[in-house]
């Protein structure tokens, strides 16, 4: 995690020094970017697994599907750094298995279907690398807060 923050700080420092080279009146075509911002919709799929050691409950390979609406704004007019936030929702369903063998050699097995509806709020910073007018790459650094809306 510490390396990640160091790399992000170096990226910002490199962008600042590259921009400072063109402050003397001349400009570069590589440094221009569209700072109007953007909106987007992201679809995602995740598999997750939950295990609880004390009660021997396991939730194996639960598929989760989600959609997130995002909006990005330019932080500066001269540096292509964008702040992105949004709101999203994810839905997961799967089988909860519980297998217990007690002291008298009785074996119990239960199967329950679990459902989970959760919301998320992503907050990220992105730096846009323009290679030409038609192609650019924008890596992101940020956090996502997830909260449970409903679970059964």
PDB file of C-alpha atoms in Angstrom:
ATOM      1  CA  UNK A   1       0.000   0.000   0.000  1.00  0.00           C
ATOM      2  CA  UNK A   2       2.886   2.338   0.804  1.00  0.00           C
ATOM      3  CA  UNK A   3       4.425   1.686  -2.629  1.00  0.00           C
ATOM      4  CA  UNK A   4       1.090   2.549  -4.249  1.00  0.00           C
ATOM      5  CA  UNK A   5       0.989   6.012  -2.625  1.00  0.00           C
ATOM      6  CA  UNK A   6       4.628   6.652  -3.528  1.00  0.00           C
ATOM      7  CA  UNK A   7       3.926   5.764  -7.169  1.00  0.00           C
ATOM      8  CA  UNK A   8       0.868   8.065  -7.231  1.00  0.00           C
ATOM      9  CA  UNK A   9       2.897  10.938  -5.756  1.00  0.00           C
ATOM     10  CA  UNK A  10       5.632  10.389  -8.372  1.00  0.00           C
ATOM     11  CA  UNK A  11       3.025  10.429 -11.151  1.00  0.00           C
ATOM     12  CA  UNK A  12       1.652  13.770  -9.951  1.00  0.00           C
ATOM     13  CA  UNK A  13       5.187  15.177  -9.566  1.00  0.00           C
ATOM     14  CA  UNK A  14       6.117  14.107 -13.117  1.00  0.00           C
ATOM     15  CA  UNK A  15       2.955  15.689 -14.517  1.00  0.00           C
ATOM     16  CA  UNK A  16       3.661  18.960 -12.715  1.00  0.00           C
ATOM     17  CA  UNK A  17       7.256  19.168 -13.976  1.00  0.00           C
ATOM     18  CA  UNK A  18       6.248  18.249 -17.538  1.00  0.00           C
ATOM     19  CA  UNK A  19       3.667  21.043 -17.485  1.00  0.00           C
ATOM     20  CA  UNK A  20       6.197  23.540 -16.127  1.00  0.00           C
ATOM     21  CA  UNK A  21       8.396  23.078 -19.210  1.00  0.00           C
ATOM     22  CA  UNK A  22       5.817  24.865 -21.373  1.00  0.00           C
ATOM     23  CA  UNK A  23       5.069  27.805 -19.066  1.00  0.00           C
ATOM     24  CA  UNK A  24       7.318  30.270 -20.956  1.00  0.00           C
ATOM     25  CA  UNK A  25       4.790  31.240 -23.611  1.00  0.00           C
ATOM     26  CA  UNK A  26       5.123  28.346 -26.031  1.00  0.00           C
ATOM     27  CA  UNK A  27       2.762  25.430 -25.870  1.00  0.00           C
ATOM     28  CA  UNK A  28       2.823  21.796 -26.831  1.00  0.00           C
ATOM     29  CA  UNK A  29       0.153  19.861 -28.684  1.00  0.00           C
ATOM     30  CA  UNK A  30       0.796  16.776 -26.478  1.00  0.00           C
ATOM     31  CA  UNK A  31      -0.146  18.719 -23.362  1.00  0.00           C
ATOM     32  CA  UNK A  32      -3.637  19.731 -24.559  1.00  0.00           C
ATOM     33  CA  UNK A  33      -6.636  17.762 -23.309  1.00  0.00           C
ATOM     34  CA  UNK A  34     -10.392  17.940 -23.134  1.00  0.00           C
ATOM     35  CA  UNK A  35     -11.187  19.264 -19.644  1.00  0.00           C
ATOM     36  CA  UNK A  36     -14.985  19.235 -20.026  1.00  0.00           C
ATOM     37  CA  UNK A  37     -15.282  16.133 -17.877  1.00  0.00           C
ATOM     38  CA  UNK A  38     -17.181  12.966 -18.672  1.00  0.00           C
ATOM     39  CA  UNK A  39     -20.000  10.691 -17.582  1.00  0.00           C
ATOM     40  CA  UNK A  40     -20.189   6.943 -17.876  1.00  0.00           C
ATOM     41  CA  UNK A  41     -21.871   3.719 -16.890  1.00  0.00           C
ATOM     42  CA  UNK A  42     -19.796   0.749 -15.731  1.00  0.00           C
ATOM     43  CA  UNK A  43     -21.052  -2.821 -15.597  1.00  0.00           C
ATOM     44  CA  UNK A  44     -19.182  -5.274 -13.412  1.00  0.00           C
ATOM     45  CA  UNK A  45     -19.126  -8.917 -12.403  1.00  0.00           C
ATOM     46  CA  UNK A  46     -17.388 -10.296  -9.307  1.00  0.00           C
ATOM     47  CA  UNK A  47     -17.097 -13.692  -7.628  1.00  0.00           C
ATOM     48  CA  UNK A  48     -16.663 -13.712  -3.880  1.00  0.00           C
ATOM     49  CA  UNK A  49     -16.371 -16.309  -1.144  1.00  0.00           C
ATOM     50  CA  UNK A  50     -17.222 -16.027   2.554  1.00  0.00           C
ATOM     51  CA  UNK A  51     -16.080 -18.425   5.278  1.00  0.00           C
ATOM     52  CA  UNK A  52     -16.807 -18.283   8.996  1.00  0.00           C
ATOM     53  CA  UNK A  53     -14.509 -20.637  10.930  1.00  0.00           C
ATOM     54  CA  UNK A  54     -16.380 -20.763  14.257  1.00  0.00           C
ATOM     55  CA  UNK A  55     -19.700 -21.958  12.827  1.00  0.00           C
ATOM     56  CA  UNK A  56     -18.294 -23.893   9.837  1.00  0.00           C
ATOM     57  CA  UNK A  57     -20.457 -21.886   7.435  1.00  0.00           C
ATOM     58  CA  UNK A  58     -19.188 -21.375   3.917  1.00  0.00           C
ATOM     59  CA  UNK A  59     -20.498 -19.327   1.017  1.00  0.00           C
ATOM     60  CA  UNK A  60     -18.711 -20.501  -2.124  1.00  0.00           C
ATOM     61  CA  UNK A  61     -18.230 -18.584  -5.402  1.00  0.00           C
ATOM     62  CA  UNK A  62     -21.193 -16.242  -5.203  1.00  0.00           C
ATOM     63  CA  UNK A  63     -21.632 -14.288  -8.450  1.00  0.00           C
ATOM     64  CA  UNK A  64     -22.247 -10.555  -8.052  1.00  0.00           C
ATOM     65  CA  UNK A  65     -23.484  -8.269 -10.836  1.00  0.00           C
ATOM     66  CA  UNK A  66     -23.547  -4.499 -10.666  1.00  0.00           C
ATOM     67  CA  UNK A  67     -23.900  -1.190 -12.437  1.00  0.00           C
ATOM     68  CA  UNK A  68     -22.269   2.134 -11.480  1.00  0.00           C
ATOM     69  CA  UNK A  69     -22.906   5.626 -12.840  1.00  0.00           C
ATOM     70  CA  UNK A  70     -19.773   7.815 -12.747  1.00  0.00           C
ATOM     71  CA  UNK A  71     -19.062  11.496 -13.396  1.00  0.00           C
ATOM     72  CA  UNK A  72     -15.579  12.980 -13.804  1.00  0.00           C
ATOM     73  CA  UNK A  73     -14.442  16.608 -13.504  1.00  0.00           C
ATOM     74  CA  UNK A  74     -11.126  18.191 -14.459  1.00  0.00           C
ATOM     75  CA  UNK A  75      -9.234  19.326 -11.359  1.00  0.00           C
ATOM     76  CA  UNK A  76      -7.042  21.763 -13.323  1.00  0.00           C
ATOM     77  CA  UNK A  77      -7.152  23.550 -16.665  1.00  0.00           C
ATOM     78  CA  UNK A  78      -3.482  22.838 -17.372  1.00  0.00           C
ATOM     79  CA  UNK A  79      -2.894  19.340 -15.929  1.00  0.00           C
ATOM     80  CA  UNK A  80      -5.054  16.396 -17.114  1.00  0.00           C
ATOM     81  CA  UNK A  81      -6.011  15.179 -13.625  1.00  0.00           C
ATOM     82  CA  UNK A  82      -9.655  14.251 -13.088  1.00  0.00           C
ATOM     83  CA  UNK A  83     -11.739  13.680  -9.955  1.00  0.00           C
ATOM     84  CA  UNK A  84     -14.310  10.950 -10.459  1.00  0.00           C
ATOM     85  CA  UNK A  85     -17.230   9.974  -8.242  1.00  0.00           C
ATOM     86  CA  UNK A  86     -20.477   8.125  -8.725  1.00  0.00           C
ATOM     87  CA  UNK A  87     -23.074   5.802  -7.284  1.00  0.00           C
ATOM     88  CA  UNK A  88     -23.764   2.170  -8.003  1.00  0.00           C
ATOM     89  CA  UNK A  89     -25.628  -0.937  -6.971  1.00  0.00           C
ATOM     90  CA  UNK A  90     -24.622  -4.642  -6.867  1.00  0.00           C
ATOM     91  CA  UNK A  91     -26.717  -7.794  -6.465  1.00  0.00           C
ATOM     92  CA  UNK A  92     -25.430 -11.208  -5.374  1.00  0.00           C
ATOM     93  CA  UNK A  93     -27.170 -14.497  -4.689  1.00  0.00           C
ATOM     94  CA  UNK A  94     -25.870 -17.920  -3.678  1.00  0.00           C
ATOM     95  CA  UNK A  95     -26.250 -20.961  -1.445  1.00  0.00           C
ATOM     96  CA  UNK A  96     -25.193 -20.971   2.212  1.00  0.00           C
ATOM     97  CA  UNK A  97     -24.056 -24.436   3.345  1.00  0.00           C
ATOM     98  CA  UNK A  98     -23.723 -25.513   6.953  1.00  0.00           C
ATOM     99  CA  UNK A  99     -22.443 -28.990   7.828  1.00  0.00           C
ATOM    100  CA  UNK A 100     -22.076 -29.983  11.488  1.00  0.00           C
ATOM    101  CA  UNK A 101     -21.105 -33.278  13.116  1.00  0.00           C
ATOM    102  CA  UNK A 102     -21.757 -33.300  16.852  1.00  0.00           C
ATOM    103  CA  UNK A 103     -20.223 -35.371  19.669  1.00  0.00           C
ATOM    104  CA  UNK A 104     -22.712 -38.231  19.274  1.00  0.00           C
ATOM    105  CA  UNK A 105     -21.831 -38.696  15.572  1.00  0.00           C
ATOM    106  CA  UNK A 106     -25.014 -37.058  14.314  1.00  0.00           C
ATOM    107  CA  UNK A 107     -24.532 -35.237  11.040  1.00  0.00           C
ATOM    108  CA  UNK A 108     -26.534 -32.101  10.189  1.00  0.00           C
ATOM    109  CA  UNK A 109     -26.554 -30.379   6.821  1.00  0.00           C
ATOM    110  CA  UNK A 110     -28.491 -27.253   5.870  1.00  0.00           C
ATOM    111  CA  UNK A 111     -28.654 -25.238   2.700  1.00  0.00           C
ATOM    112  CA  UNK A 112     -29.989 -21.669   2.615  1.00  0.00           C
ATOM    113  CA  UNK A 113     -30.115 -19.310  -0.352  1.00  0.00           C
ATOM    114  CA  UNK A 114     -28.541 -15.949   0.480  1.00  0.00           C
ATOM    115  CA  UNK A 115     -29.305 -12.695  -1.342  1.00  0.00           C
ATOM    116  CA  UNK A 116     -27.417  -9.428  -1.004  1.00  0.00           C
ATOM    117  CA  UNK A 117     -28.175  -5.986  -2.436  1.00  0.00           C
ATOM    118  CA  UNK A 118     -25.457  -3.408  -1.833  1.00  0.00           C
ATOM    119  CA  UNK A 119     -24.688   0.154  -2.864  1.00  0.00           C
ATOM    120  CA  UNK A 120     -21.326   1.715  -3.602  1.00  0.00           C
ATOM    121  CA  UNK A 121     -19.822   5.178  -3.874  1.00  0.00           C
ATOM    122  CA  UNK A 122     -16.477   5.324  -5.731  1.00  0.00           C
ATOM    123  CA  UNK A 123     -14.118   8.308  -5.402  1.00  0.00           C
ATOM    124  CA  UNK A 124     -11.030   8.299  -7.640  1.00  0.00           C
ATOM    125  CA  UNK A 125      -8.328  10.493  -9.136  1.00  0.00           C
ATOM    126  CA  UNK A 126      -7.242   9.804 -12.704  1.00  0.00           C
ATOM    127  CA  UNK A 127      -4.453  11.097 -14.916  1.00  0.00           C
ATOM    128  CA  UNK A 128      -5.148  11.180 -18.649  1.00  0.00           C
ATOM    129  CA  UNK A 129      -2.272  10.225 -20.965  1.00  0.00           C
ATOM    130  CA  UNK A 130      -3.029  11.537 -24.487  1.00  0.00           C
ATOM    131  CA  UNK A 131      -1.094   9.656 -27.156  1.00  0.00           C
ATOM    132  CA  UNK A 132      -2.874  11.380 -30.049  1.00  0.00           C
ATOM    133  CA  UNK A 133      -6.300  12.948 -30.651  1.00  0.00           C
ATOM    134  CA  UNK A 134      -8.011   9.563 -30.956  1.00  0.00           C
ATOM    135  CA  UNK A 135      -6.276   7.475 -28.263  1.00  0.00           C
ATOM    136  CA  UNK A 136      -5.685   8.093 -24.559  1.00  0.00           C
ATOM    137  CA  UNK A 137      -5.293   6.019 -21.378  1.00  0.00           C
ATOM    138  CA  UNK A 138      -6.524   7.128 -17.949  1.00  0.00           C
ATOM    139  CA  UNK A 139      -5.409   5.072 -14.909  1.00  0.00           C
ATOM    140  CA  UNK A 140      -7.256   5.682 -11.616  1.00  0.00           C
ATOM    141  CA  UNK A 141      -6.355   5.710  -7.930  1.00  0.00           C
ATOM    142  CA  UNK A 142      -9.137   5.781  -5.351  1.00  0.00           C
ATOM    143  CA  UNK A 143     -11.434   4.132  -2.860  1.00  0.00           C
ATOM    144  CA  UNK A 144     -14.930   2.680  -3.018  1.00  0.00           C
ATOM    145  CA  UNK A 145     -17.294   2.748  -0.061  1.00  0.00           C
ATOM    146  CA  UNK A 146     -19.764  -0.136  -0.096  1.00  0.00           C
ATOM    147  CA  UNK A 147     -22.865  -0.425   2.078  1.00  0.00           C
ATOM    148  CA  UNK A 148     -25.567  -3.095   2.396  1.00  0.00           C
ATOM    149  CA  UNK A 149     -29.055  -2.054   1.322  1.00  0.00           C
ATOM    150  CA  UNK A 150     -30.827  -5.378   1.880  1.00  0.00           C
ATOM    151  CA  UNK A 151     -29.787  -8.937   2.719  1.00  0.00           C
ATOM    152  CA  UNK A 152     -31.736 -12.154   3.180  1.00  0.00           C
TER     153      UNK A 152
END
